[in-house]
Structures are given as structure tokens and as C-alpha cells.
Amino acid sequence: MATFIVRRLLLMGLVLFGVSVLMFCILLTFSPERRAAAFVTSPQQARDIPKIIIQYGLDQPVYIQYYRWVKEISAGNFGYSTVAVSPVSEAFMRYLPITIEMNLFSTPLIIIIGIWLGTQAGIHKDKAIDQVTRIFAIIGWSLPTFLFALLLLMIFYGLFKLFPPGVLSNSVEMFIMNNPEQFIRYTGMYVVDGILNGRLDISLDALRHLVLPVVTQVTVVIAILVRVMRSSMIEEMSKDYIITARAKGADRKTTCFKHARKNALLPAVTVAGWLVALSIEGSVTVEVIFNRPGMGQWLVQSATQLDIPVILSVCMFLGLIYVTTNLIIDVLYAYIDPRIQLS
Amino acid sequence: MNLSRNPRIREFKFTLSRIFSNPSAIIGSLLLLFFVTVAVLAPVIAPPKNHRNPYIIPHKGYSSVPKPPNKENIFGTTAGQYDIFYGAVWGTRTAFRIGIIVVAIAFVLGAGMGTVAGYYGGAVDETIMRVVDVFFAIPFLVLTMAIVVAFGRGLDNIIVALTLVVWRRYARVMRAGVLTVRDQEYVQAAKTIGVSDTKIMLRHILPNAVFPVMVIAFMDVGSMVITAAFLSFVGLGAARGYADWGQMVALARNYIVGPADDPLRYWYTIVFPGGCIILFVLAWNLFGDALRDAFDPKMRRR
């Protein structure tokens, strides 16, 4: 086990090195003047671009430039974001909680509902619930996330005036802006902060703004989990040990949930990495459509306004998250299923 | 010899009958046929006014308020008075262009890399697959966006960026397929009698390992159009007024929710271009799904 983890950690370092080279290649497509912005930390510095070009060796050979760039990044200097009007590292702390908050709500729902629906569809193959989940999955599969989100906005905001876009109502937002001492932002997540400050009304308001984003995220990401869970459930149910259990008198419910589902969960773990990637992509789309100032919206705004430092650091950050979660999933998988040989 | 007795032709007929016994394949191929017809007949269905560049949607006036369907504009007009019907028709060509160019090039690139990696193994395999790992480390949409930013906005650069990202999956799936075929007896036999590596890969390995990749590629045509549409929607893609469904949804963005007394007043600005995207994607997905059932040896003879 230990050698497996060490080997995977080394590989992970290699991949992250590759990601940094890839990002550096993207950086190289820009002129030195634009690239200088990646090293700036304040608006005052931005006026002295030629000085920065010399200071950071942007007129030097490529490998020296790469070395210096990595050195800056590992020292925590990610540059200045013109979109956020603050250093990238500061803006990170502001935008990240908004994205995390949404995924804290959507991820458990995806896992619980996904496994439940997949199990039900597998047990009742070709019955009504199977057909319903199939249609549900095809919708999640074929419906572009941004169109689905727009459709939800049209119906539930336009027609029924129920769930508005944004993160908070205007009045609440004004209150927080004008009374920073009455509402302390401990975590940056409004639902949690509302509880911590004893302002449940603010938590409820934030929750109301979370409904549509979470519904979109769940619908789009869940499809793959339901389908995998269904087919692995069907496979397990036809195995000999289930027939033996039934022959010995175990009732259908016990064999389904105590015997088959435990084994059927294993293949579902393998799509976990996929779910992470889908959740990240979903967050980007959902935040753009529902106007939530999180990482995704920041990234898209930076892309349209050529805020290069943001794009590079967000890509590196997401790469780190994705590679780390995949490592955890692999180790977890080996731990759950002792039949798997780690080599 | 009687042509219909030829085993290859019989097998092909069997495959076709498998595909078309599946209702979703019939719906999918009918939809595809419809879109192909619209794309081919675009100049007849919606005669271009600007003959030098028919992809520019004609517009009368500059008012930003959309107009509902009428005799002149049967789908209505969107913001900037661009004719929605014209955009929907010519947008079909744009969608095919994006989907097919991206998937075709990425398929050749990815399947080629995957075959070489799987066949030679060792250092070649390690090198190629680590590059694939690097491309896999960043989510699809995010990496595509970063590359579009590097090359500059525009539909052509979106096509380049999508191609540079999507090949990674074909390489991985192809390599896995090649690994299962590589050590079969017939490959050993070919090696023993001195067939060249290139010929073994093309004649013996590729045909036996390529179907899973082909199914994915089929279904990806739709996803490419979705991603391109989203990038156009946020303003990284087609210019304003270009016949592209994503760009048309972007034009509709401010009219998704109408005035308070009639919130769905501008429904046509989003339903027509959005519906085109959804049906196009659905067509490729349904067809790809049926292909998978038809080519999967486990499902095939049931």
C-alpha cells in the first residue's frame, strides 16, 4: 500500500509539472507586456511594465522565464487580477466559498439520489421507474447545462417569481455592506455565516438563491452515476451468490440491499473522478447563468477580459484539486475492494 | 461468387439490422437526416442576402427589442433585429462544421497516439500516456477556455481549442483497446511472417480495437457543439450576428425574462436556437447509443 501511494504521489508531481508547462505555453502566446501583468501585485506597479519585463527576465530565454515563473507561483505570488481589482490570492479567498457552498449542497444530493435512483432502476429493470430514470438521464446528458439553467430561470424566476438569480436579495446585500460589524463573514458562505451570526433570515434568503443552481448541478451531474449504478446493480443481481441467498430463504429486500448493493457500489466509485470533473464544469456554467460571484464566473469573466494571471492560476488550482481527488479515490477504491492488486 | 453470400457483406447487413431495430436509433437517424437536409439545402430554404458571406444573419433595423413571429420573419427576430429563422437554418451548417471537424481531427490524432502507445509499450507508452494525463488533469471546459484565450476569440479558434483538448479521451480508450488485441495469436502470426509494424497496426489492430472509440466520437459531436455554444454564449466565439446557435442564445440573454405582466413574452428568442442545439445533440446521442449496442460483442448476438 505504501509503495503504491508513493508511486502515485511521484506520478502526481510529474502530472502537475506537466500542467505548469502547459500553462506556461499558454502564457508564452502573449506579448511580454501582457505577460508582465502576471507578476504585478498592485495597480501602482502596473504602470511600470517595462521595469517589470526586465526585473522578471521576460526578455530572457524561455527556460529561465519558466523557472522564474514557477518560483513566483510557489512563493504565493499569483499576480494581480484586473477583473477582481485585487491580487489573485486575495480574490481566491473571496470567490472560492461561493463555489464551495453550492457544491456542499449539490454533492451529497448527487450521491444519495444517484445511488438510490440507480439501485431502484437496476432492481426494477424495464419497469416504470427504470424508464423514468432513463429519460431523466438522457435529459441530463443531452440538455446543455447553460440552456437548462436558462430554462429554469425563465420558468421559476420569470413566470413564478420564486427563485431569483444572484446570491442574496438586494436589501440583504445592502444591509451586509452597510453593517459589516453586525454581520461578520466567518466563512464567506452566506448560509453558514447567517447561522453563525444568528441571522436565520439571511441564511434562508441565501438558501432561496441556491435552489435553482443546486437543481441544475444535480440534474446535469447525476446522470452518469445513475446509469453506472443501474448497470452494475443488474449485473450483481444475476450472480450466483444472490440466487444462493434467495434459495436459502433470504427475502428480496435483504438480498437487494444487504448483498447486491454493497458489491454494486464498487464500479460506482470508479466514476467518482468523472463526477468531480463534471461538478467543476457545472459550477462554471451555473455561476455564469445564475450570476453567482464564485470561481466559475470569475474565470469566465477573466477569459473574456484577457485577465491572464487568473486563468493560469485557476487552471493550476483546478488541476491540483482534480489530481488530488483522483489519488484519494484510487486509494479508497483499493481499500474498499481488497481483490484489487496495487501494482 | 454471389455477392450477398460474402461474409463481410452479411455481417454488415446484420449490423445494420441491429442498429435499425432500435427505436432510439430510428429517431436519432431521422433527426440527423433532417439536420443534414437543412444544412445542404440552406441556400434554398433561407436564400442569403449577403452573397459574399451567407453566414451573416440579415437584419432590418437595429432595435434591440425582439419582434414576435410574423409573415416576414416566421420565427420572429431577436435582439438587433436578426432573423431567427435564417440563423437557425444556417446555424445548422455551423454546428456540423464545428462537430465534424473537431471530432474527425481529434479522432485521428487520439486514436493514432493511443495505437502507437499501446502497440509499442515501454518508454513510448509512458511518454504518450503521461502527456494524456496532463491534458486530463484540467476539466474539459476550463482547458478549452484557456486555449481559446491564448489563440484569441472566434469560432475557428474554438474549433482548434476543442480539438487540442478532446483527443485525450480517444487516446486513452484506444490504448486500452489495443492492449487487449496486441497479444492475440493473429498479431503474433503476422509478426512472425515479417509484416511491418505499420501494417500490423493499420490492418490487424486498428479494426479490432477502434469501435469503442468510434462510439464515443459519435456521441462527442453533440457535446462539441454544446461547448462551442457555451463559449459563444459567454462571448468567446462567433461575432454578433453570425449564424451560430450559441451566439443567438447570447443575443436572447437579456430577454429571457420579459416584463412583469408578460414574463414569457420573448420566448421565441431562446426556444428556437436553444431547441436546435438540444435536438442536434439528442440526434447524435441517440444514434451513438444505438451504435454502441450494435457493435458491442456482448450485446450483439442476443
XYZ file of C-alpha atoms in Angstrom:
645
model
C 0.000 0.000 0.000
C 2.730 2.469 0.984
C 4.716 1.905 -2.222
C 1.544 2.367 -4.243
C 0.852 5.713 -2.614
C 4.457 6.846 -3.019
C 4.432 5.867 -6.683
C 1.161 7.691 -7.235
C 2.474 10.785 -5.447
C 5.531 10.822 -7.725
C 3.291 10.470 -10.779
C 1.100 13.248 -9.441
C 4.139 15.519 -9.176
C 5.015 14.688 -12.768
C 1.500 15.495 -13.974
C 1.425 18.766 -12.054
C 4.803 19.686 -13.580
C 3.265 18.936 -16.989
C 0.274 21.123 -16.189
C 2.562 24.003 -15.250
C 4.459 23.592 -18.552
C 1.168 23.553 -20.458
C 0.014 26.703 -18.690
C 3.375 28.326 -19.360
C 2.961 27.536 -23.075
C -0.385 29.340 -22.993
C 1.310 32.243 -21.234
C 4.010 32.352 -23.942
C 1.435 33.103 -26.651
C 1.103 36.594 -25.205
C 3.467 39.525 -25.649
C 5.936 40.320 -22.817
C 3.887 43.409 -21.934
C 0.771 41.348 -21.325
C 2.727 38.653 -19.552
C 4.248 41.181 -17.186
C 0.771 41.528 -15.713
C 1.147 38.010 -14.317
C 3.788 39.288 -11.900
C 2.158 42.517 -10.846
C 0.636 42.632 -7.362
C -0.890 46.107 -7.243
C -2.354 48.646 -9.675
C 0.512 51.059 -8.969
C 3.013 48.526 -10.247
C 1.037 48.080 -13.451
C 2.252 51.473 -14.673
C 5.838 50.281 -14.641
C 5.508 47.448 -17.141
C 8.921 47.922 -18.863
C 10.628 47.771 -15.473
C 8.811 44.528 -14.681
C 9.811 43.000 -18.001
C 13.455 43.493 -17.081
C 13.007 42.676 -13.397
C 11.390 39.301 -14.087
C 13.517 38.500 -17.119
C 10.690 38.410 -19.640
C 13.308 39.144 -22.325
C 15.368 36.116 -21.242
C 15.428 32.604 -22.796
C 12.316 30.501 -22.313
C 13.657 28.074 -19.670
C 14.842 30.910 -17.442
C 11.451 32.541 -17.777
C 9.752 29.275 -16.819
C 11.998 28.873 -13.768
C 11.236 32.385 -12.585
C 7.518 31.995 -13.180
C 7.332 28.784 -11.154
C 9.410 30.421 -8.408
C 6.951 33.309 -8.170
C 3.970 30.953 -8.101
C 5.409 28.683 -5.449
C 6.128 31.790 -3.359
C 2.399 32.516 -3.474
C 2.593 35.429 -5.898
C -0.101 34.686 -8.475
C -0.248 38.182 -9.905
C -2.918 40.854 -9.975
C -6.448 40.320 -11.252
C -7.862 43.254 -13.178
C -11.322 41.667 -13.102
C -11.375 41.293 -9.312
C -9.351 44.519 -8.783
C -7.195 42.762 -6.194
C -4.297 40.294 -6.064
C -5.309 36.859 -7.314
C -4.659 35.167 -3.959
C -6.978 37.624 -2.167
C -9.704 37.242 -4.784
C -9.433 33.458 -4.428
C -10.464 33.690 -0.799
C -13.452 35.792 -1.765
C -14.746 33.710 -4.682
C -13.952 30.186 -3.529
C -16.518 29.997 -0.650
C -19.388 30.839 -3.025
C -18.480 27.889 -5.251
C -17.808 25.548 -2.343
C -21.126 26.442 -0.734
C -23.103 25.434 -3.803
C -21.221 22.157 -4.142
C -21.651 21.413 -0.429
C -25.361 21.285 -1.152
C -25.283 19.577 -4.543
C -22.678 16.841 -3.939
C -24.489 14.949 -1.122
C -27.717 15.179 -3.134
C -25.980 13.787 -6.215
C -24.512 10.862 -4.270
C -27.639 9.964 -2.288
C -30.202 10.430 -5.063
C -27.883 8.974 -7.688
C -27.247 5.760 -5.790
C -30.893 5.426 -4.785
C -32.240 6.010 -8.299
C -29.630 3.737 -9.853
C -30.426 0.939 -7.392
C -34.171 1.245 -7.955
C -33.756 1.299 -11.730
C -31.499 -1.754 -11.555
C -33.858 -3.772 -9.346
C -36.919 -2.857 -11.392
C -35.290 -3.215 -14.798
C -37.611 -2.175 -17.674
C -40.346 -1.189 -15.199
C -41.777 2.303 -14.891
C -39.071 3.667 -12.579
C -36.357 2.384 -14.913
C -37.922 4.158 -17.882
C -38.351 7.366 -15.884
C -34.706 7.394 -14.782
C -33.640 6.622 -18.355
C -35.475 9.693 -19.623
C -34.058 11.681 -16.710
C -30.544 10.528 -17.616
C -30.973 11.327 -21.308
C -32.127 14.820 -20.336
C -29.121 15.298 -18.070
C -26.924 14.001 -20.867
C -28.250 15.867 -23.880
C -29.540 19.094 -22.414
C -26.748 21.680 -22.468
C -26.207 22.901 -18.895
C -26.472 26.569 -19.799
C -29.746 26.077 -21.692
C -31.238 24.033 -18.867
C -30.274 26.759 -16.397
C -31.762 29.464 -18.631
C -34.955 27.426 -18.922
C -35.215 27.118 -15.120
C -34.671 30.879 -14.788
C -37.395 31.533 -17.366
C -39.933 29.362 -15.534
C -39.121 29.743 -11.835
C -37.948 33.340 -11.865
C -39.796 34.819 -14.825
C -43.124 33.016 -14.613
C -43.489 32.093 -10.933
C -41.187 34.754 -9.395
C -39.963 32.143 -6.911
C -36.206 31.806 -7.121
C -34.218 34.852 -8.218
C -30.639 34.728 -9.590
C -27.670 36.049 -7.610
C -26.579 35.013 -4.100
C -28.634 37.375 -1.917
C -31.570 39.746 -2.273
C -30.643 43.378 -2.832
C -31.921 44.547 0.561
C -29.919 41.895 2.397
C -26.817 42.661 0.383
C -27.149 46.370 1.208
C -27.544 45.534 4.893
C -24.343 43.480 4.913
C -22.432 46.154 3.022
C -23.563 48.924 5.376
C -23.221 46.978 8.635
C -20.031 44.939 8.347
C -19.736 44.835 12.141
C -23.184 43.253 12.580
C -22.617 40.526 10.042
C -19.159 39.016 10.352
C -18.178 36.880 7.371
C -16.532 33.963 9.130
C -16.545 31.524 6.210
C -17.684 33.555 3.204
C -20.588 31.138 2.785
C -23.770 33.091 3.431
C -25.895 30.204 4.684
C -23.291 29.241 7.290
C -22.449 32.839 8.187
C -26.139 33.585 8.674
C -26.379 30.822 11.277
C -23.129 31.826 12.979
C -24.310 35.451 13.225
C -27.708 34.371 14.485
C -29.412 35.784 11.405
C -31.501 32.884 10.130
C -33.377 35.214 7.758
C -30.133 35.819 5.839
C -29.463 32.075 5.734
C -32.943 31.460 4.348
C -32.510 34.193 1.755
C -29.211 32.637 0.641
C -30.870 29.211 0.505
C -33.630 30.560 -1.698
C -30.986 31.755 -4.162
C -29.308 28.342 -4.040
C -32.322 26.273 -5.132
C -32.042 26.653 -8.906
C -28.228 26.378 -9.080
C -28.307 23.194 -6.995
C -31.165 21.706 -9.050
C -29.230 22.391 -12.260
C -25.997 20.970 -10.895
C -27.676 17.802 -9.596
C -29.616 17.139 -12.827
C -26.557 17.541 -15.017
C -24.024 15.629 -12.931
C -26.223 12.806 -11.624
C -26.951 11.109 -14.990
C -23.657 9.247 -15.242
C -23.842 7.946 -11.656
C -27.417 6.674 -12.114
C -26.531 4.797 -15.293
C -23.399 3.169 -13.860
C -25.180 2.238 -10.637
C -28.063 0.736 -12.612
C -25.963 -1.474 -14.853
C -23.718 -2.685 -12.027
C -26.817 -3.454 -9.935
C -28.285 -5.512 -12.787
C -25.018 -7.406 -13.101
C -24.791 -8.171 -9.385
C -28.413 -9.297 -9.168
C -27.788 -12.039 -11.732
C -24.815 -13.517 -9.866
C -24.797 -16.896 -8.149
C -24.450 -15.666 -4.586
C -27.729 -13.775 -4.885
C -29.507 -16.891 -6.132
C -27.969 -18.857 -3.255
C -29.109 -16.278 -0.747
C -32.622 -16.320 -2.166
C -32.636 -20.144 -2.173
C -31.667 -20.147 1.481
C -34.738 -18.069 2.198
C -33.407 -14.510 2.405
C -36.137 -12.156 1.273
C -35.826 -9.958 -1.777
C -35.202 -6.783 0.171
C -32.276 -8.249 2.111
C -30.610 -9.664 -0.987
C -31.039 -6.387 -2.858
C -29.797 -4.009 -0.239
C -27.561 -6.097 2.023
C -25.905 -8.305 -0.582
C -26.115 -6.891 -4.091
C -25.869 -3.179 -3.421
C -22.640 -3.415 -1.439
C -20.889 -5.020 -4.376
C -22.661 -2.881 -6.945
C -21.257 0.243 -5.281
C -17.703 -0.660 -6.316
C -17.985 0.221 -10.028
C -19.787 3.399 -8.996
C -16.676 4.534 -7.119
C -14.711 4.498 -10.373
C -16.841 7.283 -11.834
C -16.162 9.500 -8.816
C -13.307 11.245 -10.632
C -15.642 11.903 -13.519
C -18.209 13.356 -11.114
C -15.589 15.771 -9.767
C -14.733 16.984 -13.276
C -18.422 17.354 -14.158
C -19.085 19.259 -10.940
C -16.300 21.722 -11.713
C -17.585 22.290 -15.239
C -21.149 22.516 -13.946
C -20.119 25.127 -11.386
C -18.627 27.300 -14.136
C -21.802 27.217 -16.222
C -24.217 27.548 -13.318
C -22.409 30.547 -11.841
C -22.400 32.349 -15.171
C -26.124 31.838 -15.772
C -27.330 32.470 -12.204
C -24.942 35.376 -11.691
C -23.148 33.943 -8.666
C -19.787 35.593 -7.998
C -17.771 32.404 -7.492
C -14.683 30.879 -9.083
C -16.525 29.897 -12.266
C -17.918 33.326 -13.035
C -14.573 34.883 -12.193
C -12.841 32.506 -14.603
C -15.246 33.242 -17.457
C -15.028 36.997 -16.913
C -11.248 36.716 -16.860
C -11.325 34.751 -20.109
C -13.447 37.353 -21.890
C -11.381 40.249 -20.496
C -7.980 38.577 -21.002
C -7.100 38.540 -17.315
C -4.276 36.058 -17.886
C -2.966 35.558 -14.315
C -6.431 34.445 -13.190
C -6.852 31.899 -15.984
C -3.454 30.366 -15.319
C -3.805 30.140 -11.555
C -7.378 28.867 -11.667
C -6.336 26.158 -14.157
C -3.417 25.135 -11.951
C -5.649 25.138 -8.891
C -8.314 23.009 -10.553
C -5.606 20.675 -11.844
C -4.330 20.258 -8.284
C -7.849 19.577 -6.954
C -8.635 17.083 -9.701
C -5.364 15.150 -9.444
C -5.565 15.018 -5.644
C -9.159 13.793 -5.582
C -8.307 11.140 -8.145
C -5.459 9.928 -5.969
C -7.772 9.761 -2.950
C -10.392 7.886 -4.990
C -7.821 5.341 -6.199
C -6.532 4.669 -2.697
C -10.075 4.475 -1.368
C -11.011 2.055 -4.117
C -8.133 -0.246 -3.300
C -9.120 -0.049 0.358
C -12.789 -0.904 -0.259
C -12.082 -3.755 -2.651
C -9.298 -5.974 -1.315
C -9.353 -8.007 -4.546
C -7.594 -5.174 -6.324
C -3.844 -5.626 -6.511
C -1.915 -2.427 -6.049
C 0.885 -2.532 -8.559
C -19.349 -15.753 -56.216
C -22.718 -14.439 -55.184
C -22.100 -11.050 -53.589
C -24.761 -11.437 -50.911
C -23.054 -14.613 -49.646
C -19.855 -12.719 -48.898
C -19.435 -12.979 -45.088
C -18.364 -9.348 -44.754
C -21.463 -8.101 -46.510
C -23.648 -10.443 -44.486
C -22.050 -9.205 -41.293
C -22.546 -5.614 -42.369
C -26.213 -6.297 -43.136
C -26.581 -7.859 -39.717
C -25.037 -4.787 -38.101
C -27.418 -2.523 -39.991
C -30.422 -4.597 -38.978
C -29.227 -4.440 -35.355
C -28.918 -0.676 -35.494
C -32.314 -0.097 -37.044
C -34.223 -2.488 -34.838
C -33.617 0.021 -32.029
C -36.303 2.746 -31.852
C -33.905 5.347 -30.474
C -31.638 4.771 -33.476
C -34.536 5.394 -35.833
C -35.444 8.652 -34.095
C -31.777 9.625 -33.964
C -31.077 8.944 -37.621
C -34.283 10.656 -38.743
C -33.282 13.746 -36.770
C -29.787 13.597 -38.247
C -31.216 13.205 -41.733
C -33.377 16.260 -41.100
C -30.398 18.358 -40.000
C -28.276 17.189 -42.951
C -31.083 18.141 -45.324
C -31.447 21.569 -43.753
C -27.687 22.137 -43.906
C -27.419 21.055 -47.547
C -30.491 22.989 -48.672
C -29.739 26.088 -46.570
C -29.398 28.405 -49.635
C -32.817 27.218 -50.865
C -34.640 27.320 -47.529
C -33.215 30.674 -46.499
C -31.769 32.481 -49.543
C -28.776 34.569 -48.438
C -28.962 38.361 -48.832
C -25.242 38.841 -48.337
C -23.743 36.599 -51.028
C -20.129 37.108 -50.036
C -20.725 35.732 -46.551
C -24.045 33.893 -46.211
C -23.318 33.187 -42.522
C -24.103 36.791 -41.616
C -27.741 36.862 -40.487
C -29.712 39.599 -42.312
C -31.314 42.224 -40.103
C -33.681 45.107 -40.732
C -33.005 47.935 -38.354
C -31.039 47.963 -35.118
C -33.746 47.963 -32.460
C -32.709 45.763 -29.565
C -36.270 44.711 -28.752
C -37.142 41.311 -30.312
C -40.205 41.037 -32.567
C -42.583 38.047 -32.361
C -43.037 35.655 -35.309
C -44.804 37.291 -38.270
C -45.174 36.736 -42.013
C -41.777 38.165 -42.884
C -39.809 36.552 -40.036
C -41.573 33.292 -39.335
C -39.558 32.610 -36.133
C -39.506 36.306 -35.214
C -36.420 38.447 -34.730
C -34.001 38.552 -31.834
C -32.118 41.492 -30.308
C -30.613 43.630 -33.112
C -33.490 42.504 -35.385
C -31.576 39.456 -36.627
C -33.924 36.964 -38.303
C -34.140 33.869 -36.081
C -35.274 31.520 -38.872
C -32.308 32.414 -41.076
C -29.913 31.995 -38.167
C -31.403 28.631 -37.213
C -31.077 27.307 -40.790
C -27.529 28.495 -41.459
C -26.550 27.689 -37.888
C -27.065 24.020 -38.816
C -24.077 24.309 -41.141
C -22.031 25.953 -38.400
C -22.940 23.164 -35.974
C -21.936 20.433 -38.431
C -18.710 22.277 -39.185
C -17.763 22.531 -35.505
C -18.777 18.997 -34.548
C -17.382 17.114 -37.518
C -14.079 18.961 -37.949
C -13.249 18.755 -34.237
C -14.174 15.110 -33.817
C -12.586 13.955 -37.092
C -9.192 15.552 -36.422
C -9.172 14.662 -32.727
C -10.189 11.087 -33.596
C -7.272 10.608 -35.993
C -4.864 12.251 -33.549
C -6.101 10.463 -30.433
C -6.644 7.031 -31.971
C -3.234 7.261 -33.651
C -1.456 8.177 -30.413
C -3.363 5.523 -28.490
C -2.493 2.809 -31.040
C 1.192 3.707 -31.067
C 1.317 3.853 -27.259
C -0.480 0.546 -26.820
C 1.406 -1.281 -29.575
C 4.967 -0.315 -28.716
C 4.550 -0.096 -24.937
C 7.548 0.775 -22.770
C 9.006 4.267 -22.949
C 6.831 5.324 -25.912
C 3.724 4.319 -23.984
C 4.862 6.070 -20.792
C 5.665 9.299 -22.618
C 2.417 9.498 -24.571
C 0.203 8.500 -21.662
C 1.819 10.995 -19.273
C 1.070 13.742 -21.798
C -2.514 12.468 -21.908
C -2.578 12.576 -18.083
C -1.521 16.213 -18.137
C -4.338 17.099 -20.533
C -6.747 15.112 -18.360
C -5.769 17.000 -15.210
C -7.800 20.084 -16.142
C -11.564 19.842 -16.711
C -12.594 19.933 -20.369
C -14.456 23.239 -20.405
C -11.798 25.075 -18.387
C -8.857 23.913 -20.513
C -10.723 24.695 -23.734
C -11.429 28.177 -22.452
C -7.767 28.742 -21.539
C -6.628 27.697 -25.034
C -9.235 29.916 -26.715
C -7.905 32.812 -24.653
C -4.371 32.030 -25.827
C -5.319 31.922 -29.511
C -7.843 34.742 -29.391
C -11.621 34.611 -29.549
C -13.515 33.389 -32.598
C -15.226 30.284 -33.891
C -12.154 28.942 -35.714
C -10.056 29.175 -32.572
C -12.778 27.398 -30.619
C -12.519 24.553 -33.142
C -8.728 24.432 -32.688
C -9.014 24.526 -28.890
C -11.678 21.805 -28.734
C -9.566 19.562 -30.972
C -6.495 20.092 -28.801
C -8.424 19.003 -25.717
C -10.820 16.265 -26.799
C -8.191 13.914 -28.338
C -7.060 12.922 -24.828
C -10.047 10.632 -24.281
C -9.699 8.873 -27.638
C -6.025 8.173 -26.907
C -6.842 6.586 -23.545
C -9.734 4.424 -24.767
C -7.851 3.409 -27.916
C -4.779 2.351 -25.951
C -6.889 0.177 -23.663
C -8.436 -1.483 -26.719
C -5.069 -2.043 -28.389
C -3.661 -3.661 -25.243
C -6.325 -6.372 -25.355
C -5.708 -7.066 -29.050
C -1.914 -6.764 -29.138
C -1.057 -10.195 -27.784
C -3.603 -12.190 -29.791
C -2.323 -15.072 -31.903
C -3.098 -13.480 -35.254
C -0.929 -10.478 -34.379
C 1.869 -12.827 -33.325
C 1.426 -14.723 -36.571
C 1.643 -11.556 -38.640
C 4.794 -10.550 -36.765
C 6.365 -13.947 -37.329
C 5.909 -13.856 -41.073
C 7.523 -10.420 -41.134
C 4.647 -7.987 -41.647
C 5.783 -4.428 -40.893
C 4.684 -2.715 -37.668
C 2.753 -0.031 -39.541
C 0.807 -2.617 -41.493
C 0.046 -4.691 -38.402
C -1.275 -1.618 -36.637
C -3.412 -0.499 -39.573
C -4.681 -3.857 -40.842
C -4.878 -6.058 -37.760
C -5.008 -3.972 -34.604
C -6.936 -0.854 -35.553
C -10.053 -2.555 -36.989
C -10.363 -4.749 -33.897
C -9.942 -2.001 -31.314
C -11.483 1.068 -32.907
C -15.230 0.594 -32.311
C -15.426 1.769 -28.683
C -13.577 4.932 -29.709
C -15.888 5.422 -32.676
C -18.962 5.266 -30.468
C -17.519 7.879 -28.116
C -16.571 10.038 -31.084
C -20.103 9.866 -32.464
C -21.604 10.999 -29.193
C -18.961 13.704 -28.842
C -20.115 15.527 -31.977
C -23.069 16.788 -29.967
C -21.001 17.679 -26.893
C -18.592 19.699 -29.027
C -21.490 21.763 -30.302
C -22.684 22.317 -26.706
C -19.279 23.502 -25.531
C -18.820 25.744 -28.568
C -22.305 27.154 -27.999
C -21.489 27.937 -24.363
C -18.218 29.640 -25.349
C -20.091 31.672 -27.970
C -22.699 32.442 -25.326
C -20.156 33.999 -22.935
C -18.632 35.974 -25.804
C -15.537 33.987 -26.725
C -16.881 32.625 -30.003
C -18.776 33.792 -33.060
C -19.178 37.514 -33.684
C -22.531 39.241 -33.163
C -24.931 38.402 -35.971
C -23.098 35.271 -37.129
C -25.313 32.256 -37.809
C -24.353 30.265 -34.721
C -26.902 28.880 -32.278
C -24.829 29.705 -29.193
C -24.364 33.289 -30.319
C -28.132 33.540 -30.933
C -28.838 32.380 -27.376
C -26.387 35.059 -26.230
C -28.403 37.685 -28.127
C -31.508 36.470 -26.308
C -29.862 36.667 -22.903
C -31.445 39.958 -21.823
C -34.890 38.818 -22.928
C -35.118 35.532 -21.059
C -37.428 37.155 -18.554
C -39.856 39.627 -20.128
C -41.788 42.477 -18.487
C -43.604 41.724 -15.220
C -47.068 41.431 -16.765
C -45.916 39.048 -19.503
C -42.746 37.240 -18.373
C -42.602 34.823 -21.296
C -43.161 37.455 -23.999
C -39.840 36.831 -25.759
C -39.952 33.013 -25.607
C -39.113 32.677 -29.324
C -35.689 34.285 -28.932
C -34.482 31.381 -26.804
C -36.752 28.463 -27.725
C -35.784 28.308 -31.425
C -31.970 28.462 -31.221
C -31.969 26.529 -27.927
C -34.280 23.877 -29.384
C -31.941 23.476 -32.370
C -28.974 22.803 -30.058
C -30.933 20.302 -27.952
C -32.310 18.346 -30.942
C -28.915 18.298 -32.656
C -27.214 16.903 -29.554
C -30.043 14.442 -28.956
C -29.745 13.147 -32.538
C -26.051 12.299 -32.154
C -26.525 10.835 -28.673
C -29.400 8.559 -29.707
C -27.530 7.379 -32.759
C -24.301 6.822 -30.849
C -26.159 4.867 -28.173
C -27.631 2.538 -30.796
C -24.204 2.125 -32.410
C -22.794 1.024 -29.079
C -25.441 -1.680 -28.695
C -24.887 -2.831 -32.265
C -21.096 -3.049 -32.030
C -20.780 -4.382 -28.505
C -19.950 -8.076 -28.966
C -21.635 -8.921 -25.650
C -24.958 -7.378 -26.679
C -24.712 -8.178 -30.361
C -25.954 -11.754 -30.616
C -28.671 -11.574 -28.014
